[in-house]
Coordinates of C-alpha atoms and ligand atoms in Angstrom, one line a residue:
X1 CA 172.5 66.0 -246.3
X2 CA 175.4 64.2 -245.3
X3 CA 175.9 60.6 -243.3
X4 CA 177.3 59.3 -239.9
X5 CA 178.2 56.7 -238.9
X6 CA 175.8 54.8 -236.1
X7 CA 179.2 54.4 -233.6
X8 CA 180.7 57.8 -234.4
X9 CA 183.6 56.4 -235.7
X10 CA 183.5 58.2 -239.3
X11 CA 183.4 61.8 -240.6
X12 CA 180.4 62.6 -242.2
X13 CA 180.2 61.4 -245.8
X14 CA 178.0 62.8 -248.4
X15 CA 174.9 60.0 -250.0
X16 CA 177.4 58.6 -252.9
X17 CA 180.1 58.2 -250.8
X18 CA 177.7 56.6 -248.2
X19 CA 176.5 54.0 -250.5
X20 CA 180.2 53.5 -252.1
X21 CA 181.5 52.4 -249.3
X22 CA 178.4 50.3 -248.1
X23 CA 179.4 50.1 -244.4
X24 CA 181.5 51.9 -242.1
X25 CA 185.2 50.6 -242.9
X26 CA 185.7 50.6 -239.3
X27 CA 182.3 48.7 -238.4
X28 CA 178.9 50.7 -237.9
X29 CA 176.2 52.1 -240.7
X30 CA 175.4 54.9 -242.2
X31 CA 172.3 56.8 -241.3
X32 CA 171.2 60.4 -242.6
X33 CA 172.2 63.3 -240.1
X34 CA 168.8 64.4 -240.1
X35 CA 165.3 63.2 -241.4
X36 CA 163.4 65.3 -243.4
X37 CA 159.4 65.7 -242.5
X38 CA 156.5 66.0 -245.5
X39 CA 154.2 68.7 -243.9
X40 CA 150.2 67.6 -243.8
X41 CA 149.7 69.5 -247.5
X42 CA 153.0 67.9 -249.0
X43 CA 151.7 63.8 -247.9
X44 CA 148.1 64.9 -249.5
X45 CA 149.9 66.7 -253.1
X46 CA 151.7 62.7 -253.2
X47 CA 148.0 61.6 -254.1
X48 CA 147.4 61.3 -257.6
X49 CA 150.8 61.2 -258.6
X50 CA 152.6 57.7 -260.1
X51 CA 155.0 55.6 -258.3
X52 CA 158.0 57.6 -259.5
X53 CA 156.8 60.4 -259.1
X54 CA 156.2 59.7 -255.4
X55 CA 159.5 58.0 -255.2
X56 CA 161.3 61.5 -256.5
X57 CA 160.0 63.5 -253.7
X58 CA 160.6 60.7 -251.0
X59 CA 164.5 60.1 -252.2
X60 CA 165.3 63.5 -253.1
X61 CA 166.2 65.3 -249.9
X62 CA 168.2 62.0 -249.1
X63 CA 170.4 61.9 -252.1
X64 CA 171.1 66.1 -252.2
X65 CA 174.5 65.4 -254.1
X66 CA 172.5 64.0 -256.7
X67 CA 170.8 66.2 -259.4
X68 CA 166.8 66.6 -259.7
X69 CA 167.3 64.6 -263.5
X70 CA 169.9 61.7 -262.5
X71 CA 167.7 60.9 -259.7
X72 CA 164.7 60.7 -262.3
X73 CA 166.9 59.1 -264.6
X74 CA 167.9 56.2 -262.1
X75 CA 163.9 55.6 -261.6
X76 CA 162.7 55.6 -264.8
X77 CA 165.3 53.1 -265.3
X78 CA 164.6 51.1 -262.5
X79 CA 160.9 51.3 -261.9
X80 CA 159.7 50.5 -265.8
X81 CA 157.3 48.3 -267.2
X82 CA 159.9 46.0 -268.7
X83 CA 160.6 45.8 -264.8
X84 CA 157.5 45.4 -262.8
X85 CA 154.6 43.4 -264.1
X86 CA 151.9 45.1 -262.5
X87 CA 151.0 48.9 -263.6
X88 CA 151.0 50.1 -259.4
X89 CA 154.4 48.4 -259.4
X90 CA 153.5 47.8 -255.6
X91 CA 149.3 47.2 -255.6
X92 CA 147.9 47.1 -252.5
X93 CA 145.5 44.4 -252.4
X94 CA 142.2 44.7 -249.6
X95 CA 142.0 41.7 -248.0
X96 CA 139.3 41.9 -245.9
X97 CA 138.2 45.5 -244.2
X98 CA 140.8 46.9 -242.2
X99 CA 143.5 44.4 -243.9
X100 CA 145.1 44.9 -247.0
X101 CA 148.4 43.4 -248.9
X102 CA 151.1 45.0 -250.5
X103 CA 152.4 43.1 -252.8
X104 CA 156.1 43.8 -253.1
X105 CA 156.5 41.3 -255.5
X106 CA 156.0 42.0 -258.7
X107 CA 159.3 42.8 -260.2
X108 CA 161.7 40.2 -262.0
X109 CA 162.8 37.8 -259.4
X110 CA 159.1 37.5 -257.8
X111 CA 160.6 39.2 -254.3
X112 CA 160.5 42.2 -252.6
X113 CA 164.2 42.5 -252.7
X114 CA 163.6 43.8 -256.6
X115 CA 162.2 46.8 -255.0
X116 CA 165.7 48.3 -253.8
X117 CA 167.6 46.3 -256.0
X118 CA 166.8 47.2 -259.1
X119 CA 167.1 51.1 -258.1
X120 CA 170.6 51.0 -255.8
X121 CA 172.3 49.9 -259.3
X122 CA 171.9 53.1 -260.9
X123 CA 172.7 55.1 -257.7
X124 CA 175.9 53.2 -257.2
X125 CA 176.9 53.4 -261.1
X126 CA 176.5 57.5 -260.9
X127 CA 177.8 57.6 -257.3
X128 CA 181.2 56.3 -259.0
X129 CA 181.4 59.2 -261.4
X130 CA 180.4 61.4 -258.5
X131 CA 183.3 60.5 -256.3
X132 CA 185.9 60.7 -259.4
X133 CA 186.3 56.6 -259.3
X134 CA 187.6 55.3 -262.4
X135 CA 187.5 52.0 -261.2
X136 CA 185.4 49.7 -262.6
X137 CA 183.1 48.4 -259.5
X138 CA 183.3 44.4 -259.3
X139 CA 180.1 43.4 -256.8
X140 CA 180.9 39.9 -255.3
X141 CA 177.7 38.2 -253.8
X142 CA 177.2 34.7 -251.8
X143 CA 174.1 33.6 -252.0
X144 CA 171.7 31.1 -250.5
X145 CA 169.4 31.6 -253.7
X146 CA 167.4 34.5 -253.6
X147 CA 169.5 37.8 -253.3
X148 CA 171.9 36.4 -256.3
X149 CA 169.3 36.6 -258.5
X150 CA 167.7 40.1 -257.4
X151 CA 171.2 40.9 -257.5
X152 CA 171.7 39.8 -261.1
X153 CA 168.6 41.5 -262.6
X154 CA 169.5 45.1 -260.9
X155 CA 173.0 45.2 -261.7
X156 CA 172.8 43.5 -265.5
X157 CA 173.9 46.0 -268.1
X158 CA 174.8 48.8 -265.5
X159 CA 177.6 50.9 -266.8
X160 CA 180.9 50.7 -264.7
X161 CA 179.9 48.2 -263.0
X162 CA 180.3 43.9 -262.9
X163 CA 178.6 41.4 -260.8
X164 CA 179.7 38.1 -259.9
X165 CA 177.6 35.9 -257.7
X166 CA 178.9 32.2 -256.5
X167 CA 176.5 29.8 -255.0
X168 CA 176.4 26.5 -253.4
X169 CA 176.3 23.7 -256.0
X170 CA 174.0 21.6 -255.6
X171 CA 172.7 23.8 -252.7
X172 CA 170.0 25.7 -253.8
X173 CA 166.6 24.9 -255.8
X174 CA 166.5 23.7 -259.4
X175 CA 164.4 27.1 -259.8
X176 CA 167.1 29.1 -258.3
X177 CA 169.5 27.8 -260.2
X178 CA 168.2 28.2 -263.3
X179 CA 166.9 31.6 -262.3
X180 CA 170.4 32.5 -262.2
X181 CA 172.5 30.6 -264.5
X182 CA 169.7 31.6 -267.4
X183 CA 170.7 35.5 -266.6
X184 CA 171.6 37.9 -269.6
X185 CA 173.6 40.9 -269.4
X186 CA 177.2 41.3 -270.6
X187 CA 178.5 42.2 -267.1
X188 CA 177.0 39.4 -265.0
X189 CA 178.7 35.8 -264.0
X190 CA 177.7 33.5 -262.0
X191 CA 179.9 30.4 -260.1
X192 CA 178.9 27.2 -258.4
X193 CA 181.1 26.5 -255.8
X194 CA 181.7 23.1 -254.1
X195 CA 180.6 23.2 -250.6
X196 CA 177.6 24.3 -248.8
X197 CA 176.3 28.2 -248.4
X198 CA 178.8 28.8 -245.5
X199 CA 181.7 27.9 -247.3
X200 CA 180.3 29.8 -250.3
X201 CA 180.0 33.1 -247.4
X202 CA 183.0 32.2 -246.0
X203 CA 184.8 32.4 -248.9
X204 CA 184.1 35.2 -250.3
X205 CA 184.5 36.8 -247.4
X206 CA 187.9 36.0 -247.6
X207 CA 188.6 37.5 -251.1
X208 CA 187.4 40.8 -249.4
X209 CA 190.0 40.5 -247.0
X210 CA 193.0 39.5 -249.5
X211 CA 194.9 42.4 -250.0
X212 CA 197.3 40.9 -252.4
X213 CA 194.3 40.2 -254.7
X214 CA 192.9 43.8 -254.1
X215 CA 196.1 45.3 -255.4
X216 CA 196.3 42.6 -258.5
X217 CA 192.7 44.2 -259.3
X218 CA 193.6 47.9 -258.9
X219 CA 196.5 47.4 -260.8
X220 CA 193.6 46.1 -263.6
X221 CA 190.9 49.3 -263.2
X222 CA 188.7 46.9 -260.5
X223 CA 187.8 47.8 -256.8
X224 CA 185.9 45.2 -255.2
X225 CA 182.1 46.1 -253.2
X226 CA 179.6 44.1 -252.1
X227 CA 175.3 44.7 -252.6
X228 CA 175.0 43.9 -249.0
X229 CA 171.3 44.8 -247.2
X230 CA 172.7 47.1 -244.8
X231 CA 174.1 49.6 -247.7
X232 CA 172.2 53.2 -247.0
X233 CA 171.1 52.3 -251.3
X234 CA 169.0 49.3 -250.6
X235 CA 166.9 51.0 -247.9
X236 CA 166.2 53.9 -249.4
X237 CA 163.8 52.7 -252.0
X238 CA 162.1 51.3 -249.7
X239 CA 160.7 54.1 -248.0
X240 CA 158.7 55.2 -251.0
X241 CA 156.2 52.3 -250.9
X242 CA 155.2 52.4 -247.5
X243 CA 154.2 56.4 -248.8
X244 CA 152.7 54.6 -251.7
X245 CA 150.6 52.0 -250.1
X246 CA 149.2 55.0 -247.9
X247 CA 148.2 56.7 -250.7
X248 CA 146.1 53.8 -252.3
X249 CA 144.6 53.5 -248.7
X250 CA 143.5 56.8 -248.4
X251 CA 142.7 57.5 -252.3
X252 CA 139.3 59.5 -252.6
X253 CA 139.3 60.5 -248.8
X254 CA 142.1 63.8 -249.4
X255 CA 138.9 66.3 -250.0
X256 CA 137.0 65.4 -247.1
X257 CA 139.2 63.7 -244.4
X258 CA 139.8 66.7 -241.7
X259 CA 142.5 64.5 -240.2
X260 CA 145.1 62.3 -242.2
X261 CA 144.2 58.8 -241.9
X262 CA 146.8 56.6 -239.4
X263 CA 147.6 53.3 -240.2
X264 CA 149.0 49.9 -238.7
X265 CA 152.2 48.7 -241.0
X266 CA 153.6 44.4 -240.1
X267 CA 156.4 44.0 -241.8
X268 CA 157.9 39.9 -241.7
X269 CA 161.2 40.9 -240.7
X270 CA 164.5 39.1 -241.1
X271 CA 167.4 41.8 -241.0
X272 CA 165.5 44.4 -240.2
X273 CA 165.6 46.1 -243.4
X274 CA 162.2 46.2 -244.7
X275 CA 160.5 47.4 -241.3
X276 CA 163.5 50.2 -240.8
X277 CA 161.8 51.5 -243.8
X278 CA 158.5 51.7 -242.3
X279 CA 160.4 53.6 -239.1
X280 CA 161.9 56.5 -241.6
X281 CA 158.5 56.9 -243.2
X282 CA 157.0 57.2 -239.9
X283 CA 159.0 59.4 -239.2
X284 CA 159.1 62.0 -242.7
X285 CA 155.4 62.3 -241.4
X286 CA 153.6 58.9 -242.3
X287 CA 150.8 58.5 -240.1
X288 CA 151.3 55.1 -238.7
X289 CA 150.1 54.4 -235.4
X290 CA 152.2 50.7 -234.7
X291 CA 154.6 49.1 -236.8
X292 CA 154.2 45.3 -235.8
X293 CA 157.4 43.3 -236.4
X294 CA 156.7 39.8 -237.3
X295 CA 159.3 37.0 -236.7
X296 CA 159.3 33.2 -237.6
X297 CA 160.7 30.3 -235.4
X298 CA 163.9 32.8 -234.7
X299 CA 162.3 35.0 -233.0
X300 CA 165.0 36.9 -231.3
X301 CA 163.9 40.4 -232.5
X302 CA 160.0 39.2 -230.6
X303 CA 162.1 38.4 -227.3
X304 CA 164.4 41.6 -227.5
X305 CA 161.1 43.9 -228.1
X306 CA 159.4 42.7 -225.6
X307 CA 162.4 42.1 -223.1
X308 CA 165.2 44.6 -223.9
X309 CA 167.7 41.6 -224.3
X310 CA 168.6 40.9 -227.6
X311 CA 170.1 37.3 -227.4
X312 CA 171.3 35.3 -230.3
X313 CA 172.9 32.5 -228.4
X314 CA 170.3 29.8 -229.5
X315 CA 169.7 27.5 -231.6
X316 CA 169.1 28.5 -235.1
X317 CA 166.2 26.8 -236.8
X318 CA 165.3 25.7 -240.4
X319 CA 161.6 27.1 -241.7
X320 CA 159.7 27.8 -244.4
X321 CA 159.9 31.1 -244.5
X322 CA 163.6 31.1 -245.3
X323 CA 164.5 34.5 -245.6
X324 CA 163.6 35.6 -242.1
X325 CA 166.0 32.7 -240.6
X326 CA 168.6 35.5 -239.0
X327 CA 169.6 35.6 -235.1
X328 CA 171.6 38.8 -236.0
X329 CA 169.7 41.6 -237.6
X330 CA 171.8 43.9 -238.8
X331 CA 169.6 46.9 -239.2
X332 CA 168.2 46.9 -235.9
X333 CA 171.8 48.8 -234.9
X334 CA 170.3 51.7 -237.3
X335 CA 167.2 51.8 -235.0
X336 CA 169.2 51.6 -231.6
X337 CA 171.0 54.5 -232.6
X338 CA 168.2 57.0 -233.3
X339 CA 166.3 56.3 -230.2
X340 CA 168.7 56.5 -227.8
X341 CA 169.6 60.2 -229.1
X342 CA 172.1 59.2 -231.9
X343 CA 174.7 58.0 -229.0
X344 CA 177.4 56.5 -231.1
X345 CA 179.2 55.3 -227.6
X346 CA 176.5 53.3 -226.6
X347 CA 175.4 52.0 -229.9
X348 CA 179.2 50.7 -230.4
X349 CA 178.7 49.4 -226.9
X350 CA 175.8 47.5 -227.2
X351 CA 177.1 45.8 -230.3
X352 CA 181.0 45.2 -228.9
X353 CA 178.8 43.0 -226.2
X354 CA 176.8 41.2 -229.2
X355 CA 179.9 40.3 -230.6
X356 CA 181.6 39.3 -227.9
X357 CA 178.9 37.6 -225.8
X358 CA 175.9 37.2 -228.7
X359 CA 173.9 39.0 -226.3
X360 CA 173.0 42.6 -225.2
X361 CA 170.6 44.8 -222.9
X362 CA 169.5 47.8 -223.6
X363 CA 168.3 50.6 -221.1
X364 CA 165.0 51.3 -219.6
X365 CA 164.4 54.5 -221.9
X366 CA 165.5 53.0 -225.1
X367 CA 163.0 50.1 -224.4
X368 CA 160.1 52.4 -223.4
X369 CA 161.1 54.4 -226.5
X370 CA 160.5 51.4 -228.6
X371 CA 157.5 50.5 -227.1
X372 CA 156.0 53.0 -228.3
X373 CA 156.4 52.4 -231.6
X374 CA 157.0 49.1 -232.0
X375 CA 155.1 45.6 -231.4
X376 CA 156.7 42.4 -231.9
X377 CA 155.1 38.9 -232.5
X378 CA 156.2 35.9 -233.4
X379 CA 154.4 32.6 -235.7
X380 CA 155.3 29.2 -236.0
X381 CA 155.2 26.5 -238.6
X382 CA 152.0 25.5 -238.0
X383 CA 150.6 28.8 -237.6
X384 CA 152.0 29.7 -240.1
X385 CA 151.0 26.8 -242.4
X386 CA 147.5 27.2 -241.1
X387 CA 147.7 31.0 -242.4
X388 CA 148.3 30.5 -245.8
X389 CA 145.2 27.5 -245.7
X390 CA 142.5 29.6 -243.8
X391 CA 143.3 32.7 -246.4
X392 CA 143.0 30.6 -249.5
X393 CA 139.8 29.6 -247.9
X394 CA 138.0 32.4 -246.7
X395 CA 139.3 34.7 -249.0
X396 CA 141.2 32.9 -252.2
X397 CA 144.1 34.6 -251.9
X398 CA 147.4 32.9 -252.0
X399 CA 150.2 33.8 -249.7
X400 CA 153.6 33.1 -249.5
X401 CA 155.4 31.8 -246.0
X402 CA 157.0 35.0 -245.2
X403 CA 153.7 37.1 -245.8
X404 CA 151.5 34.4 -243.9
X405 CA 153.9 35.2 -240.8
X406 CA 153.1 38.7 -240.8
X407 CA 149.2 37.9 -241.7
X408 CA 149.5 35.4 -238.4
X409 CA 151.2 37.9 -236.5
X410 CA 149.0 40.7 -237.0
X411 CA 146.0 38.6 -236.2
X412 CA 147.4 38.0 -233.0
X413 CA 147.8 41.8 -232.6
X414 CA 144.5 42.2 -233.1
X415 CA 143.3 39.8 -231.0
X416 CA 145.5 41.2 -228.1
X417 CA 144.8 44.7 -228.8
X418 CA 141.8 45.2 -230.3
X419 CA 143.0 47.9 -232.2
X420 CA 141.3 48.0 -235.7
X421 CA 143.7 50.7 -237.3
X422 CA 143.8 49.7 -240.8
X423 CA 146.6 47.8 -241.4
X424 CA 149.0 47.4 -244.1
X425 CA 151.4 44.0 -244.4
X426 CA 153.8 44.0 -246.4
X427 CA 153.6 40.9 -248.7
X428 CA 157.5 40.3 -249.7
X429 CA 157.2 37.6 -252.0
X430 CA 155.2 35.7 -254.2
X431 CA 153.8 32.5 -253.3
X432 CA 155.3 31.2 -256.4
X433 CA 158.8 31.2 -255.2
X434 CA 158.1 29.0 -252.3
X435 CA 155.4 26.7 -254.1
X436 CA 156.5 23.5 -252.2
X437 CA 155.5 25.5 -248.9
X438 CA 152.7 26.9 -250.3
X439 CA 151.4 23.7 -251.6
X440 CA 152.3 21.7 -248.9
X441 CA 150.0 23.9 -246.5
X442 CA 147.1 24.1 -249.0
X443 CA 147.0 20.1 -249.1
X444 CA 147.9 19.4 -245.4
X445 CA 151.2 17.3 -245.9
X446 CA 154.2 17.2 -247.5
X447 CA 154.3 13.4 -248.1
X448 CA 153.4 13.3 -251.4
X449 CA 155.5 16.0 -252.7
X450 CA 158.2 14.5 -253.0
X451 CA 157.6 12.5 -256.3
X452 CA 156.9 15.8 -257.6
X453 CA 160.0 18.0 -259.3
X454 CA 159.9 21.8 -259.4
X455 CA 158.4 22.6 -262.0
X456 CA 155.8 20.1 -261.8
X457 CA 154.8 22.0 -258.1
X458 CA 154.9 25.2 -259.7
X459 CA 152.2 24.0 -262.0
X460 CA 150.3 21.9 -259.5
X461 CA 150.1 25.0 -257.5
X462 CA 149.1 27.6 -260.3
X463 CA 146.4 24.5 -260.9
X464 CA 144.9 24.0 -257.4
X465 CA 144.9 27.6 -256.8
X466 CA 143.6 28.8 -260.3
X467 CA 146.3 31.5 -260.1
X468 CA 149.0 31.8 -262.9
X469 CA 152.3 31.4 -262.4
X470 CA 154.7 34.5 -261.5
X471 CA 156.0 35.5 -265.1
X472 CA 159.8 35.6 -263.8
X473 CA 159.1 31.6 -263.0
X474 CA 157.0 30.8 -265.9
X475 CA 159.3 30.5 -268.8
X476 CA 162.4 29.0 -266.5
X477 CA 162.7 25.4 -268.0
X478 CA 162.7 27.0 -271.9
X479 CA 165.6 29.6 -271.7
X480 CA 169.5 28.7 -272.1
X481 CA 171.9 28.3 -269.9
X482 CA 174.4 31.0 -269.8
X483 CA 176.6 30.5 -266.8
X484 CA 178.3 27.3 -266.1
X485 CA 181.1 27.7 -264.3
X486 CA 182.4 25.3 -261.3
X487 CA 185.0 26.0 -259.1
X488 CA 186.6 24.7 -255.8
X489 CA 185.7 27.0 -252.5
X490 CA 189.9 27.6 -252.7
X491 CA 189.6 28.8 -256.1
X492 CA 187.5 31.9 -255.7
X493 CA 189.9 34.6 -256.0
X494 CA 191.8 32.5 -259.4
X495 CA 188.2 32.4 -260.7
X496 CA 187.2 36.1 -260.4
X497 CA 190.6 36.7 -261.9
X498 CA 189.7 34.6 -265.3
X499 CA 186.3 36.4 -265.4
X500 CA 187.4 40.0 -265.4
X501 CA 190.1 39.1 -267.8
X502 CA 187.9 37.1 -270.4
X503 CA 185.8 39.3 -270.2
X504 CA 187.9 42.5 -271.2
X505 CA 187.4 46.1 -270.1
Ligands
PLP601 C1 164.7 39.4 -247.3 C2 163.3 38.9 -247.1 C3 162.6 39.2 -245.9 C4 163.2 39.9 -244.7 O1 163.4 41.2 -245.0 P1 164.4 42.1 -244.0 O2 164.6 43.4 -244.7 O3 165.7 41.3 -244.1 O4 163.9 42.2 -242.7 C5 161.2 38.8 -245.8 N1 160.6 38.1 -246.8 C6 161.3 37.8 -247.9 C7 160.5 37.1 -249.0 C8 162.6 38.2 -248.1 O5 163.2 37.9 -249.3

């Protein structure tokens, strides 16, 4: 199977080199030439088997420069026990009838971020050796907290490769930041930099585009990459669980269902990373009937489903579900592409306007082909809040902000369309890692919070709620500090240059 890219402006490129380069140098995204299909009799052989063996048959065709053992090898590696805390690795949890939670949460940083990050490692590692790179790989990431630490666990210890991931200082929570500066693994670093998270982006931005640098590195063994979402390798993995909650749906019904059983996906959506998944899996043969995108405050992916104008000139907004606070979505271009009939032109058109005017429309066709796939909602704070109350309630379950969007959103749905398709929502992280949210919406205010530190709300929560604390949080405040290095936002590049040197090839 080989790659194109999404504006035709790059010659097909086999999986390794796909997810080596990341993006398009030229702008645009990989996508597969074609999409294998699972026949009726393949989906139903899935059940019974374990999550990597699912995930083998899901990847495979994708990654056909890669042998039937490597690819084993890369998921025994990343789908372990040392990894994952739960046995499923993904459990679907039933809610109510009709309603049930996967919880995509459960690996080491308490995110669903773990679930592609701690496989694309491995693929990148071998892809190196594939492509005859003898360059050691340095990933750079900015981070506003979350992705530097999924980042950190995935790449620790994988050969060829080093990660370095600078954050704001000061900027991010006292859990984050130990999270991250407590991280082991002889090829991870981690920076503070003084400024805020834009600076932090900005910068290393910059260092990608300082050629002087790049040949300093080369002259050194070290090519520079990025772990960025829209790398073919991070969505990948994610395919396999949407096959995998299907299969604990339908577990028990293979002998005497005549037809396979559809089903409703929501998906909280930020980048449009996590439902894209859901879109290949419909389409290798899934049998999903609507995937419901579900959007916080910034809802321009709501107003562009339901419009066909995708705006992002407006104001960006603050919530508590801060990983769906986007106004560009960078997967959506991955989406455009396929339905309008893998029309590079247009694609490129379409996102020349975005970034020349933030805004684009698309044709009457693409919408209606859309339509029929997707539905789009959106939730607010206090719907949102209200969410994660009523379903500790009613049910004693505990959500997190982003998950409670999706849970509001697909009530909504319901309500609209009474359609009672069982549905699956994706739950992407655990309540845990937003506890002053989560907190804050069991009690009804936030006043009183703030005499409270971290860890203090961590274990108020795990108290109120009567649920323990997620494992990767629990032991925070009694491991060492390994990382404490500080530097200036004009001191990047000098900085990454004392790493890889102290640290010796
Ligand atoms: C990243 C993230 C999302 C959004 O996922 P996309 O793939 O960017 O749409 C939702 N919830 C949580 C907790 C996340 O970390």
């Amino acid at each position: 199977m080989l790659y194109i890219s999404t504006r035709g402006n790059h010659e097909p490129v086999s999986a390794s080199r796909a997810i080596l380069l990341g993006m398009v140098p030229s702008g645009g995204l990989f996508v597969p030439d074609s999409i294998p299909v699972l026949e009726e009799g393949q989906l139903r052989a899935l059940q019974g088997q374990s999550y990597t063996g699912v995930a083998q048959q899901i990847v495979s065709p994708y990654l056909d420069d890669y042998s039937g053992a490597e690819i084993d090898a890369c998921l025994a590696c990343a789908y372990s026990s040392g990894n994952f805390s739960h046995p499923l690795i993904a459990p679907l949890y039933r809610l109510d009838d009709g309603i049930h939670l996967l919880e995509l949460w459960h690996g080491p940083t308490a995110a669903f971020k773990d679930m592609a990050l701690q496989l694309m490692p491995h693929l990148l590692s071998r892809a190196l050796g594939k492509e005859g790179q003898r360059d050691e790989l340095v990933i750079l990431v900015a981070t506003s907290g979350d992705t530097g630490k999924a980042a950190l666990e995935g790449f620790s210890d994988v050969p060829g490769i080093r990660i370095i991931v600078f954050y704001p200082h000061g900027g991010v929570s006292r859990v984050q930041e130990l999270q991250m500066t407590t991280t082991s693994g002889a090829n991870t670093s981690v920076v503070a930099v003084r400024g805020n998270f834009d600076d932090c982006q900005g910068a290393v931005k910059d260092v990608f585009s300082d050629r002087e640098l790049e040949q300093c590195l080369k002259k050194k063994g070290f090519t520079l990459s990025s772990a960025n979402s829209i790398n073919w390798g991070r969505l990948l993995p994610q395919i396999v669980y949407y096959f995998w909650a299907w299969l604990q749906l339908t577990q028990g019904e293979g002998e005497r269902g005549a037809t396979l059983e559809r089903v409703n996906i929501v998906v909280p959506t930020g980048n449009f990373g996590n439902i894209l998944a859901a879109w290949y899996a419909w389409r290798m043969g899934l049998p999903v009937k609507k995937l419901i995108c579900a959007s916080n405050e910034n809802r321009v992916l709501t107003d562009f489903f339901q419009t066909g104008i995708y705006d992002s000139n407006r104001e960006f907004r603050r919530t508590s579900s801060p990983s769906m606070d986007i106004l560009i979505s960078g997967n959506l271009e991955r989406l455009l592409f396929a339905v309008s009939g893998s029309d590079g032109e247009r694609t490129q058109g379409w996102m020349d306007e975005l970034k020349k005017t933030g805004v684009f429309q698309v044709d009457a066709a693409t919408r209606q082909a859309l339509d029929r796939i997707i539905y789009a909602g959106w939730a607010g704070e206090r719907e949102t809040m209200k969410t994660i109350r009523e379903t500790f309630t009613k049910y004693d379950y505990l959500l997190d902000t982003h998950t409670a969007v999706g849970l509001s959103v697909y009530e909504q749905y319901r309500a609209a369309t009474a359609d009672n398709t069982p549905a699956i929502i994706a739950a992407t992280a655990s309540p845990f890692k937003f506890s002053a949210s989560v907190l804050a919406a069991l009690r009804g205010d936030d006043m009183w919070l703030q005499d409270l530190d971290e860890f203090s709300i961590l274990t108020e929560l795990s108290r109120l709620s009567g649920v323990s604390v997620h494992p990767a949080l629990q032991d925070l405040q009694g491991k060492t500090v390994r990382h404490r290095l500080v530097c200036g936002k004009g001191e990047i590049s000098q900085k990454i240059m004392e790493i890889l040197k102290y640290q010796g090839r």
